């Protein structure tokens, strides 16, 4: 396994990155930059990670005893810059040739998912990563913004911020990576009418959740459109969907196709309960608000002639995959547990551990996932599950790095989606768009 990981790392030119970031200023006498990273990648999947375990793995790797104090000392600002540059280089070198469904690219080049997740830290990190904007919180955490291409699992961008930085402030970042024909799936956290308009201007597509308190206008007029009233008429006619081109928001930066889908009673009850919890149980709810809570509202620049409402709803459901990715980071790879174990007060070490964890995901998990997903599709007609395969990597990383028939059969048996008549996996959802 070491040789295969070393082969990939060799393409990153780690020695040059270490020198340019001043992580090493002369030839390493004991621990080379490559072995520093490699030893972490080998120990990371194990649940008992610590700086002592890292030192033990490094000692075995170089056949020379290394103390955990040495590793701790190396995790400095220079190391942070070094690790971040290695991660950036690894992301740049990702291949984008792998596509889940080739026919999907006839309409969309890439499917870009973007969201954020928070990582809880030890209270010793309160000063650097306060959990509240007023720095009076007893909880330490930071937020990670992550954007990737669903079709190739290719990471496009990542950024760590304090918890009080709103997602909307990061909304424009995706424009740096956008290409013609991309499909962007966004939730309300990243909602910005200006940015959605820029996405359309750049020749890309979007499907975004829309807030129900927006004002709507008929295109190219000052005539306000009463969405709640119209949806009420649709409900009375016994219809469960609505579609119309409208100008959205007071600023009128965006004209798009608005799509509304009627929710089930259970979904409405859940929404209503959440609304009352947030705004107070005793607060009177207007008739229009009650009406809007019964609908899921989207905006898209995909022409209604090219896609029907059911297909659009199917496409947007793919956004859930980024939530599963975050769940894999935390529940399978245990990144949040790893970060909480650090009880020091040096923020550099926290970010170094986090970036090294992402290097594992980019340099080991993604290539192995793509390799076995292709094998599963070609030889077994199955689709690999991200979470199930992540569990296999934790326990069988060494075996998965080999070309072995037995491990391939085990992957087919234990790491693929089960066939469900009542539920489609994300590959099936993409395929259904063209079937």
Tab-separated table of C-alpha atoms in Angstrom:
chain	number	residue	atom	x	y	z
A	1	UNK	CA	0.000	0.000	0.000
A	2	UNK	CA	2.837	2.394	0.872
A	3	UNK	CA	4.268	2.081	-2.644
A	4	UNK	CA	0.932	2.955	-4.294
A	5	UNK	CA	0.363	5.975	-2.056
A	6	UNK	CA	3.982	7.063	-2.552
A	7	UNK	CA	3.465	6.853	-6.316
A	8	UNK	CA	0.559	9.292	-6.146
A	9	UNK	CA	2.376	11.598	-3.736
A	10	UNK	CA	5.404	11.633	-6.044
A	11	UNK	CA	3.319	13.444	-8.680
A	12	UNK	CA	2.570	16.230	-6.200
A	13	UNK	CA	6.237	17.253	-6.020
A	14	UNK	CA	6.024	17.474	-2.235
A	15	UNK	CA	9.709	18.324	-1.852
A	16	UNK	CA	9.299	21.510	-3.901
A	17	UNK	CA	6.166	22.487	-1.992
A	18	UNK	CA	7.958	21.918	1.315
A	19	UNK	CA	10.806	24.161	0.209
A	20	UNK	CA	8.598	26.956	-1.202
A	21	UNK	CA	6.488	27.006	1.981
A	22	UNK	CA	9.649	26.993	4.168
A	23	UNK	CA	8.514	23.770	5.859
A	24	UNK	CA	12.045	22.533	5.182
A	25	UNK	CA	14.944	24.921	4.679
A	26	UNK	CA	17.621	22.295	4.142
A	27	UNK	CA	17.728	18.606	3.296
A	28	UNK	CA	15.730	16.631	5.879
A	29	UNK	CA	18.046	14.634	8.143
A	30	UNK	CA	15.426	12.414	9.745
A	31	UNK	CA	11.855	13.004	8.570
A	32	UNK	CA	11.232	13.877	4.940
A	33	UNK	CA	8.114	15.933	4.047
A	34	UNK	CA	6.765	12.970	2.058
A	35	UNK	CA	7.105	10.570	5.001
A	36	UNK	CA	5.557	13.166	7.300
A	37	UNK	CA	2.377	13.126	5.190
A	38	UNK	CA	2.478	9.430	4.300
A	39	UNK	CA	2.652	8.358	7.959
A	40	UNK	CA	-0.484	10.391	8.717
A	41	UNK	CA	-2.362	8.880	5.760
A	42	UNK	CA	-1.520	5.376	6.997
A	43	UNK	CA	-2.614	5.995	10.600
A	44	UNK	CA	-5.624	8.241	9.873
A	45	UNK	CA	-8.259	5.510	9.268
A	46	UNK	CA	-7.553	3.929	12.647
A	47	UNK	CA	-9.929	4.916	15.441
A	48	UNK	CA	-7.168	5.355	18.033
A	49	UNK	CA	-5.408	8.235	16.283
A	50	UNK	CA	-3.115	10.375	18.430
A	51	UNK	CA	0.197	12.175	18.005
A	52	UNK	CA	1.840	9.210	19.755
A	53	UNK	CA	0.305	6.768	17.255
A	54	UNK	CA	1.363	9.049	14.430
A	55	UNK	CA	4.921	9.048	15.772
A	56	UNK	CA	4.867	5.244	16.027
A	57	UNK	CA	3.700	4.898	12.422
A	58	UNK	CA	6.380	7.325	11.247
A	59	UNK	CA	9.027	5.412	13.219
A	60	UNK	CA	8.033	2.150	11.518
A	61	UNK	CA	7.978	3.845	8.127
A	62	UNK	CA	11.525	5.237	8.340
A	63	UNK	CA	12.890	2.462	10.587
A	64	UNK	CA	14.025	5.002	13.149
A	65	UNK	CA	12.451	6.090	16.426
A	66	UNK	CA	10.541	9.371	16.308
A	67	UNK	CA	9.008	11.070	19.339
A	68	UNK	CA	5.523	12.561	19.340
A	69	UNK	CA	7.128	15.799	20.592
A	70	UNK	CA	9.024	16.041	17.307
A	71	UNK	CA	5.797	15.746	15.288
A	72	UNK	CA	4.049	18.239	17.545
A	73	UNK	CA	6.935	20.683	17.088
A	74	UNK	CA	6.816	20.284	13.293
A	75	UNK	CA	3.090	21.224	13.262
A	76	UNK	CA	3.775	24.948	13.047
A	77	UNK	CA	2.583	27.822	10.846
A	78	UNK	CA	5.066	26.700	8.192
A	79	UNK	CA	3.616	23.199	8.347
A	80	UNK	CA	0.099	24.620	7.962
A	81	UNK	CA	1.120	26.472	4.797
A	82	UNK	CA	2.871	23.339	3.512
A	83	UNK	CA	-0.079	21.003	4.117
A	84	UNK	CA	-2.554	23.447	2.590
A	85	UNK	CA	-0.423	23.784	-0.552
A	86	UNK	CA	-0.157	19.990	-0.840
A	87	UNK	CA	-3.945	19.723	-0.567
A	88	UNK	CA	-4.389	22.442	-3.192
A	89	UNK	CA	-1.978	20.658	-5.549
A	90	UNK	CA	-3.741	17.320	-5.001
A	91	UNK	CA	-7.094	18.927	-5.844
A	92	UNK	CA	-5.656	20.483	-9.014
A	93	UNK	CA	-4.324	17.110	-10.149
A	94	UNK	CA	-7.581	15.210	-9.792
A	95	UNK	CA	-8.640	13.577	-13.017
A	96	UNK	CA	-12.118	14.391	-14.281
A	97	UNK	CA	-12.486	11.583	-16.804
A	98	UNK	CA	-14.715	9.422	-14.618
A	99	UNK	CA	-18.443	10.003	-15.114
A	100	UNK	CA	-21.269	8.080	-13.480
A	101	UNK	CA	-23.574	8.409	-16.490
A	102	UNK	CA	-21.956	9.503	-19.771
A	103	UNK	CA	-25.279	10.547	-21.291
A	104	UNK	CA	-25.790	12.990	-18.420
A	105	UNK	CA	-23.136	15.224	-19.951
A	106	UNK	CA	-25.322	15.778	-23.022
A	107	UNK	CA	-27.110	18.484	-21.057
A	108	UNK	CA	-24.907	19.176	-18.006
A	109	UNK	CA	-21.105	19.064	-17.948
A	110	UNK	CA	-20.788	18.790	-14.166
A	111	UNK	CA	-23.155	18.703	-11.196
A	112	UNK	CA	-21.729	21.028	-8.535
A	113	UNK	CA	-22.813	20.648	-4.917
A	114	UNK	CA	-21.815	23.175	-2.273
A	115	UNK	CA	-22.593	23.307	1.421
A	116	UNK	CA	-20.974	23.800	4.810
A	117	UNK	CA	-20.614	21.683	7.916
A	118	UNK	CA	-19.392	22.454	11.433
A	119	UNK	CA	-16.774	20.632	13.495
A	120	UNK	CA	-16.923	20.680	17.284
A	121	UNK	CA	-13.569	21.182	19.022
A	122	UNK	CA	-12.165	20.881	22.520
A	123	UNK	CA	-12.955	23.820	24.827
A	124	UNK	CA	-9.224	24.555	24.866
A	125	UNK	CA	-9.764	26.054	21.376
A	126	UNK	CA	-12.376	28.597	22.532
A	127	UNK	CA	-10.145	31.620	22.050
A	128	UNK	CA	-9.333	30.756	18.432
A	129	UNK	CA	-12.645	29.196	17.396
A	130	UNK	CA	-15.456	30.644	19.463
A	131	UNK	CA	-18.851	29.124	18.707
A	132	UNK	CA	-20.579	32.526	18.705
A	133	UNK	CA	-19.971	35.923	17.192
A	134	UNK	CA	-19.787	37.614	20.590
A	135	UNK	CA	-17.026	35.234	21.814
A	136	UNK	CA	-19.074	34.375	24.917
A	137	UNK	CA	-19.973	30.843	23.817
A	138	UNK	CA	-18.744	27.818	25.761
A	139	UNK	CA	-18.501	25.845	22.527
A	140	UNK	CA	-15.496	25.872	20.203
A	141	UNK	CA	-16.037	24.972	16.553
A	142	UNK	CA	-15.233	25.983	13.013
A	143	UNK	CA	-17.115	25.774	9.725
A	144	UNK	CA	-15.905	24.130	6.532
A	145	UNK	CA	-17.316	25.168	3.152
A	146	UNK	CA	-16.948	22.432	0.556
A	147	UNK	CA	-17.771	22.282	-3.156
A	148	UNK	CA	-17.403	19.200	-5.347
A	149	UNK	CA	-18.539	17.644	-8.618
A	150	UNK	CA	-20.997	14.837	-7.898
A	151	UNK	CA	-20.251	13.036	-11.162
A	152	UNK	CA	-16.527	12.590	-10.501
A	153	UNK	CA	-16.275	13.226	-6.731
A	154	UNK	CA	-13.733	15.880	-7.750
A	155	UNK	CA	-13.139	18.525	-5.070
A	156	UNK	CA	-13.398	22.032	-6.502
A	157	UNK	CA	-12.870	24.168	-3.427
A	158	UNK	CA	-12.782	24.180	0.357
A	159	UNK	CA	-12.517	26.891	2.954
A	160	UNK	CA	-12.501	26.993	6.745
A	161	UNK	CA	-14.124	29.914	8.544
A	162	UNK	CA	-15.366	30.825	11.981
A	163	UNK	CA	-18.843	29.602	12.820
A	164	UNK	CA	-20.367	33.087	12.723
A	165	UNK	CA	-19.530	33.572	9.017
A	166	UNK	CA	-22.802	33.282	7.118
A	167	UNK	CA	-22.978	30.850	4.195
A	168	UNK	CA	-24.342	33.616	1.977
A	169	UNK	CA	-21.044	35.501	2.377
A	170	UNK	CA	-19.390	32.573	0.583
A	171	UNK	CA	-22.010	32.464	-2.190
A	172	UNK	CA	-19.862	34.040	-4.919
A	173	UNK	CA	-16.899	31.674	-4.465
A	174	UNK	CA	-18.352	29.093	-6.863
A	175	UNK	CA	-18.022	31.546	-9.780
A	176	UNK	CA	-14.233	31.042	-9.771
A	177	UNK	CA	-14.692	27.385	-10.753
A	178	UNK	CA	-17.791	27.611	-12.949
A	179	UNK	CA	-17.754	26.324	-16.528
A	180	UNK	CA	-20.294	26.532	-19.329
A	181	UNK	CA	-22.971	23.817	-19.001
A	182	UNK	CA	-22.383	23.158	-15.282
A	183	UNK	CA	-25.439	22.460	-13.142
A	184	UNK	CA	-25.323	24.103	-9.687
A	185	UNK	CA	-27.603	22.775	-6.925
A	186	UNK	CA	-27.924	25.226	-4.002
A	187	UNK	CA	-29.907	25.445	-0.812
A	188	UNK	CA	-31.187	28.621	0.832
A	189	UNK	CA	-28.041	29.101	2.921
A	190	UNK	CA	-26.112	30.146	-0.208
A	191	UNK	CA	-29.061	31.968	-1.784
A	192	UNK	CA	-28.184	35.170	-3.631
A	193	UNK	CA	-30.236	36.374	-6.582
A	194	UNK	CA	-27.241	38.297	-7.939
A	195	UNK	CA	-25.074	35.149	-7.923
A	196	UNK	CA	-27.808	33.011	-9.503
A	197	UNK	CA	-28.052	35.617	-12.260
A	198	UNK	CA	-24.256	35.533	-12.738
A	199	UNK	CA	-24.398	31.708	-12.986
A	200	UNK	CA	-26.915	32.051	-15.808
A	201	UNK	CA	-24.852	34.771	-17.518
A	202	UNK	CA	-21.819	32.468	-17.490
A	203	UNK	CA	-23.708	29.826	-19.467
A	204	UNK	CA	-24.321	27.460	-16.541
A	205	UNK	CA	-27.547	26.123	-15.010
A	206	UNK	CA	-28.930	26.288	-11.486
A	207	UNK	CA	-31.673	24.847	-9.323
A	208	UNK	CA	-32.034	26.650	-6.004
A	209	UNK	CA	-34.441	26.599	-3.098
A	210	UNK	CA	-36.190	29.963	-2.687
A	211	UNK	CA	-37.361	31.679	0.493
A	212	UNK	CA	-41.134	31.875	0.798
A	213	UNK	CA	-41.090	35.530	1.920
A	214	UNK	CA	-39.768	36.867	-1.396
A	215	UNK	CA	-41.722	39.276	-3.556
A	216	UNK	CA	-42.465	38.200	-7.111
A	217	UNK	CA	-43.205	40.220	-10.242
A	218	UNK	CA	-44.356	39.484	-13.757
A	219	UNK	CA	-41.271	39.744	-16.029
A	220	UNK	CA	-40.495	43.199	-17.472
A	221	UNK	CA	-43.324	44.855	-15.517
A	222	UNK	CA	-43.964	46.462	-12.133
A	223	UNK	CA	-46.914	44.159	-11.550
A	224	UNK	CA	-46.532	42.200	-8.321
A	225	UNK	CA	-47.474	38.532	-8.457
A	226	UNK	CA	-49.260	37.064	-5.407
A	227	UNK	CA	-47.698	33.607	-5.209
A	228	UNK	CA	-49.607	32.504	-2.101
A	229	UNK	CA	-52.933	33.418	-3.705
A	230	UNK	CA	-52.037	31.590	-6.908
A	231	UNK	CA	-50.909	28.468	-5.038
A	232	UNK	CA	-54.184	28.490	-3.139
A	233	UNK	CA	-56.051	28.389	-6.488
A	234	UNK	CA	-53.820	25.527	-7.639
A	235	UNK	CA	-54.626	23.576	-4.457
A	236	UNK	CA	-58.358	24.105	-4.917
A	237	UNK	CA	-58.091	22.708	-8.437
A	238	UNK	CA	-56.554	19.567	-6.931
A	239	UNK	CA	-53.193	20.140	-8.625
A	240	UNK	CA	-49.878	19.409	-6.896
A	241	UNK	CA	-47.413	21.499	-8.875
A	242	UNK	CA	-47.006	24.982	-10.306
A	243	UNK	CA	-44.547	26.474	-12.796
A	244	UNK	CA	-44.211	30.048	-14.100
A	245	UNK	CA	-41.523	32.476	-15.242
A	246	UNK	CA	-41.229	35.325	-12.717
A	247	UNK	CA	-38.889	38.086	-11.593
A	248	UNK	CA	-37.799	37.221	-8.058
A	249	UNK	CA	-37.032	39.578	-5.163
A	250	UNK	CA	-37.407	43.317	-4.525
A	251	UNK	CA	-34.101	44.109	-6.215
A	252	UNK	CA	-35.309	42.246	-9.337
A	253	UNK	CA	-31.833	40.905	-10.128
A	254	UNK	CA	-33.215	37.529	-11.172
A	255	UNK	CA	-35.800	36.392	-13.686
A	256	UNK	CA	-36.175	32.624	-13.663
A	257	UNK	CA	-38.634	29.773	-13.836
A	258	UNK	CA	-40.295	29.350	-10.456
A	259	UNK	CA	-41.415	25.820	-9.620
A	260	UNK	CA	-43.572	24.863	-6.620
A	261	UNK	CA	-44.311	21.298	-5.510
A	262	UNK	CA	-47.063	20.453	-3.001
A	263	UNK	CA	-45.780	18.761	0.159
A	264	UNK	CA	-47.355	15.855	2.009
A	265	UNK	CA	-49.304	16.430	5.238
A	266	UNK	CA	-46.425	14.964	7.247
A	267	UNK	CA	-43.952	17.348	5.610
A	268	UNK	CA	-46.235	20.334	6.204
A	269	UNK	CA	-46.698	19.419	9.875
A	270	UNK	CA	-42.929	19.152	10.292
A	271	UNK	CA	-42.384	22.526	8.628
A	272	UNK	CA	-45.093	24.204	10.705
A	273	UNK	CA	-43.635	22.830	13.918
A	274	UNK	CA	-40.175	24.085	12.959
A	275	UNK	CA	-41.559	27.528	12.082
A	276	UNK	CA	-43.431	27.854	15.390
A	277	UNK	CA	-40.371	26.728	17.340
A	278	UNK	CA	-38.260	29.397	15.649
A	279	UNK	CA	-40.800	32.244	15.782
A	280	UNK	CA	-42.723	31.447	18.955
A	281	UNK	CA	-45.717	29.202	19.459
A	282	UNK	CA	-48.068	32.100	20.204
A	283	UNK	CA	-47.183	34.103	17.094
A	284	UNK	CA	-50.144	34.363	14.743
A	285	UNK	CA	-49.468	32.843	11.355
A	286	UNK	CA	-50.957	34.634	8.340
A	287	UNK	CA	-53.070	32.794	5.775
A	288	UNK	CA	-50.464	33.400	3.076
A	289	UNK	CA	-47.724	31.994	5.311
A	290	UNK	CA	-49.772	28.875	6.023
A	291	UNK	CA	-50.329	28.466	2.296
A	292	UNK	CA	-46.645	28.875	1.405
A	293	UNK	CA	-45.565	26.360	4.065
A	294	UNK	CA	-47.463	23.720	2.124
A	295	UNK	CA	-45.184	24.081	-0.892
A	296	UNK	CA	-41.521	23.510	-1.695
A	297	UNK	CA	-40.410	26.398	-3.916
A	298	UNK	CA	-37.499	26.388	-6.370
A	299	UNK	CA	-36.013	28.686	-8.984
A	300	UNK	CA	-34.198	27.454	-12.092
A	301	UNK	CA	-32.940	28.791	-15.400
A	302	UNK	CA	-33.545	25.443	-17.134
A	303	UNK	CA	-36.249	26.013	-19.724
A	304	UNK	CA	-39.506	24.230	-18.881
A	305	UNK	CA	-39.474	22.728	-22.380
A	306	UNK	CA	-36.281	20.820	-21.491
A	307	UNK	CA	-37.322	19.468	-18.101
A	308	UNK	CA	-40.600	18.687	-16.378
A	309	UNK	CA	-41.329	19.325	-12.710
A	310	UNK	CA	-40.812	15.732	-11.628
A	311	UNK	CA	-37.413	15.569	-13.329
A	312	UNK	CA	-36.324	18.848	-11.749
A	313	UNK	CA	-37.373	17.642	-8.304
A	314	UNK	CA	-35.394	14.440	-8.970
A	315	UNK	CA	-32.305	16.438	-9.946
A	316	UNK	CA	-32.492	18.668	-6.879
A	317	UNK	CA	-32.734	15.619	-4.606
A	318	UNK	CA	-29.138	14.849	-5.657
A	319	UNK	CA	-28.064	17.741	-3.411
A	320	UNK	CA	-28.485	15.382	-0.477
A	321	UNK	CA	-25.284	13.628	-1.587
A	322	UNK	CA	-23.126	16.369	-0.072
A	323	UNK	CA	-24.820	15.765	3.291
A	324	UNK	CA	-23.888	12.093	2.944
A	325	UNK	CA	-20.315	13.162	2.163
A	326	UNK	CA	-20.175	15.163	5.398
A	327	UNK	CA	-21.648	12.200	7.261
A	328	UNK	CA	-18.914	10.000	5.800
A	329	UNK	CA	-16.242	12.436	7.003
A	330	UNK	CA	-17.645	12.415	10.521
A	331	UNK	CA	-19.270	9.061	11.237
A	332	UNK	CA	-17.043	6.843	9.060
A	333	UNK	CA	-13.646	8.566	9.017
A	334	UNK	CA	-14.161	10.215	12.416
A	335	UNK	CA	-12.660	13.588	11.461
A	336	UNK	CA	-14.716	15.374	14.126
A	337	UNK	CA	-13.560	12.898	16.798
A	338	UNK	CA	-9.946	13.322	15.687
A	339	UNK	CA	-10.202	17.104	16.022
A	340	UNK	CA	-11.907	16.926	19.426
A	341	UNK	CA	-9.125	14.704	20.763
A	342	UNK	CA	-6.662	17.560	20.411
A	343	UNK	CA	-6.794	19.390	23.755
A	344	UNK	CA	-4.070	21.950	23.112
A	345	UNK	CA	-4.703	25.593	22.276
A	346	UNK	CA	-2.742	25.910	19.012
A	347	UNK	CA	-5.183	26.570	16.124
A	348	UNK	CA	-2.483	25.663	13.589
A	349	UNK	CA	-2.499	22.034	14.730
A	350	UNK	CA	-6.289	21.781	14.368
A	351	UNK	CA	-6.191	23.057	10.786
A	352	UNK	CA	-3.168	20.870	9.942
A	353	UNK	CA	-5.061	17.768	11.115
A	354	UNK	CA	-8.140	18.821	9.156
A	355	UNK	CA	-6.238	19.499	5.919
A	356	UNK	CA	-4.322	16.224	6.238
A	357	UNK	CA	-7.672	14.456	6.655
A	358	UNK	CA	-8.885	16.051	3.413
A	359	UNK	CA	-5.676	14.925	1.697
A	360	UNK	CA	-6.628	11.367	2.697
A	361	UNK	CA	-10.068	11.858	1.136
A	362	UNK	CA	-8.608	13.309	-2.082
A	363	UNK	CA	-5.515	11.116	-2.502
A	364	UNK	CA	-6.719	7.744	-1.194
A	365	UNK	CA	-10.487	7.549	-0.757
A	366	UNK	CA	-11.510	9.147	-4.077
A	367	UNK	CA	-9.131	7.158	-6.362
A	368	UNK	CA	-10.060	3.869	-4.667
A	369	UNK	CA	-13.771	4.683	-4.805
A	370	UNK	CA	-13.585	5.488	-8.526
A	371	UNK	CA	-11.587	2.319	-9.235
A	372	UNK	CA	-14.029	0.004	-7.466
A	373	UNK	CA	-17.147	1.838	-8.639
A	374	UNK	CA	-16.081	1.234	-12.234
A	375	UNK	CA	-15.417	-2.444	-11.471
A	376	UNK	CA	-18.789	-2.825	-9.729
A	377	UNK	CA	-20.635	-1.252	-12.678
A	378	UNK	CA	-18.760	-3.250	-15.327
A	379	UNK	CA	-18.535	-6.675	-13.711
A	380	UNK	CA	-21.487	-6.780	-11.300
A	381	UNK	CA	-23.965	-4.185	-12.582
A	382	UNK	CA	-23.951	-2.575	-9.130
A	383	UNK	CA	-23.404	0.907	-7.699
A	384	UNK	CA	-20.861	1.534	-4.949
A	385	UNK	CA	-22.111	3.202	-1.758
A	386	UNK	CA	-19.906	6.022	-0.440
A	387	UNK	CA	-20.591	5.245	3.217
A	388	UNK	CA	-20.313	1.464	2.939
A	389	UNK	CA	-17.072	1.731	0.982
A	390	UNK	CA	-15.699	4.195	3.536
A	391	UNK	CA	-16.345	1.594	6.246
A	392	UNK	CA	-14.408	-0.975	4.217
A	393	UNK	CA	-11.462	1.408	3.816
A	394	UNK	CA	-11.244	1.826	7.580
A	395	UNK	CA	-10.899	-1.930	8.093
A	396	UNK	CA	-9.286	-3.115	4.845
A	397	UNK	CA	-7.261	-0.247	3.393
A	398	UNK	CA	-4.205	-2.423	2.757
A	399	UNK	CA	-6.217	-5.093	0.918
A	400	UNK	CA	-8.177	-2.551	-1.151
A	401	UNK	CA	-4.937	-1.117	-2.499
A	402	UNK	CA	-4.177	-4.491	-4.103
A	403	UNK	CA	-5.724	-6.045	-7.235
A	404	UNK	CA	-7.311	-9.007	-5.505
A	405	UNK	CA	-10.343	-11.019	-6.678
A	406	UNK	CA	-11.462	-11.833	-3.144
A	407	UNK	CA	-11.528	-8.224	-1.942
A	408	UNK	CA	-13.397	-7.259	-5.140
A	409	UNK	CA	-16.061	-9.875	-4.365
A	410	UNK	CA	-16.293	-8.587	-0.786
A	411	UNK	CA	-16.768	-5.042	-2.069
A	412	UNK	CA	-19.559	-6.256	-4.357
A	413	UNK	CA	-21.220	-8.066	-1.459
A	414	UNK	CA	-20.763	-5.532	1.344
A	415	UNK	CA	-20.176	-2.054	-0.108
A	416	UNK	CA	-22.783	-1.601	-2.838
A	417	UNK	CA	-26.307	-0.221	-2.738
A	418	UNK	CA	-29.020	-2.760	-2.119
A	419	UNK	CA	-31.759	-2.870	-4.711
A	420	UNK	CA	-34.883	-1.170	-3.337
A	421	UNK	CA	-38.187	-1.030	-5.201
A	422	UNK	CA	-39.305	2.003	-3.188
A	423	UNK	CA	-36.057	3.973	-3.353
A	424	UNK	CA	-33.494	4.979	-6.002
A	425	UNK	CA	-29.793	5.586	-5.361
A	426	UNK	CA	-28.133	8.672	-6.868
A	427	UNK	CA	-26.911	6.767	-9.944
A	428	UNK	CA	-30.460	5.632	-10.652
A	429	UNK	CA	-31.709	9.201	-10.169
A	430	UNK	CA	-29.235	10.519	-12.725
A	431	UNK	CA	-30.034	7.696	-15.106
A	432	UNK	CA	-33.790	8.244	-14.789
A	433	UNK	CA	-33.330	11.759	-16.161
A	434	UNK	CA	-32.502	10.280	-19.567
A	435	UNK	CA	-34.394	6.980	-19.519
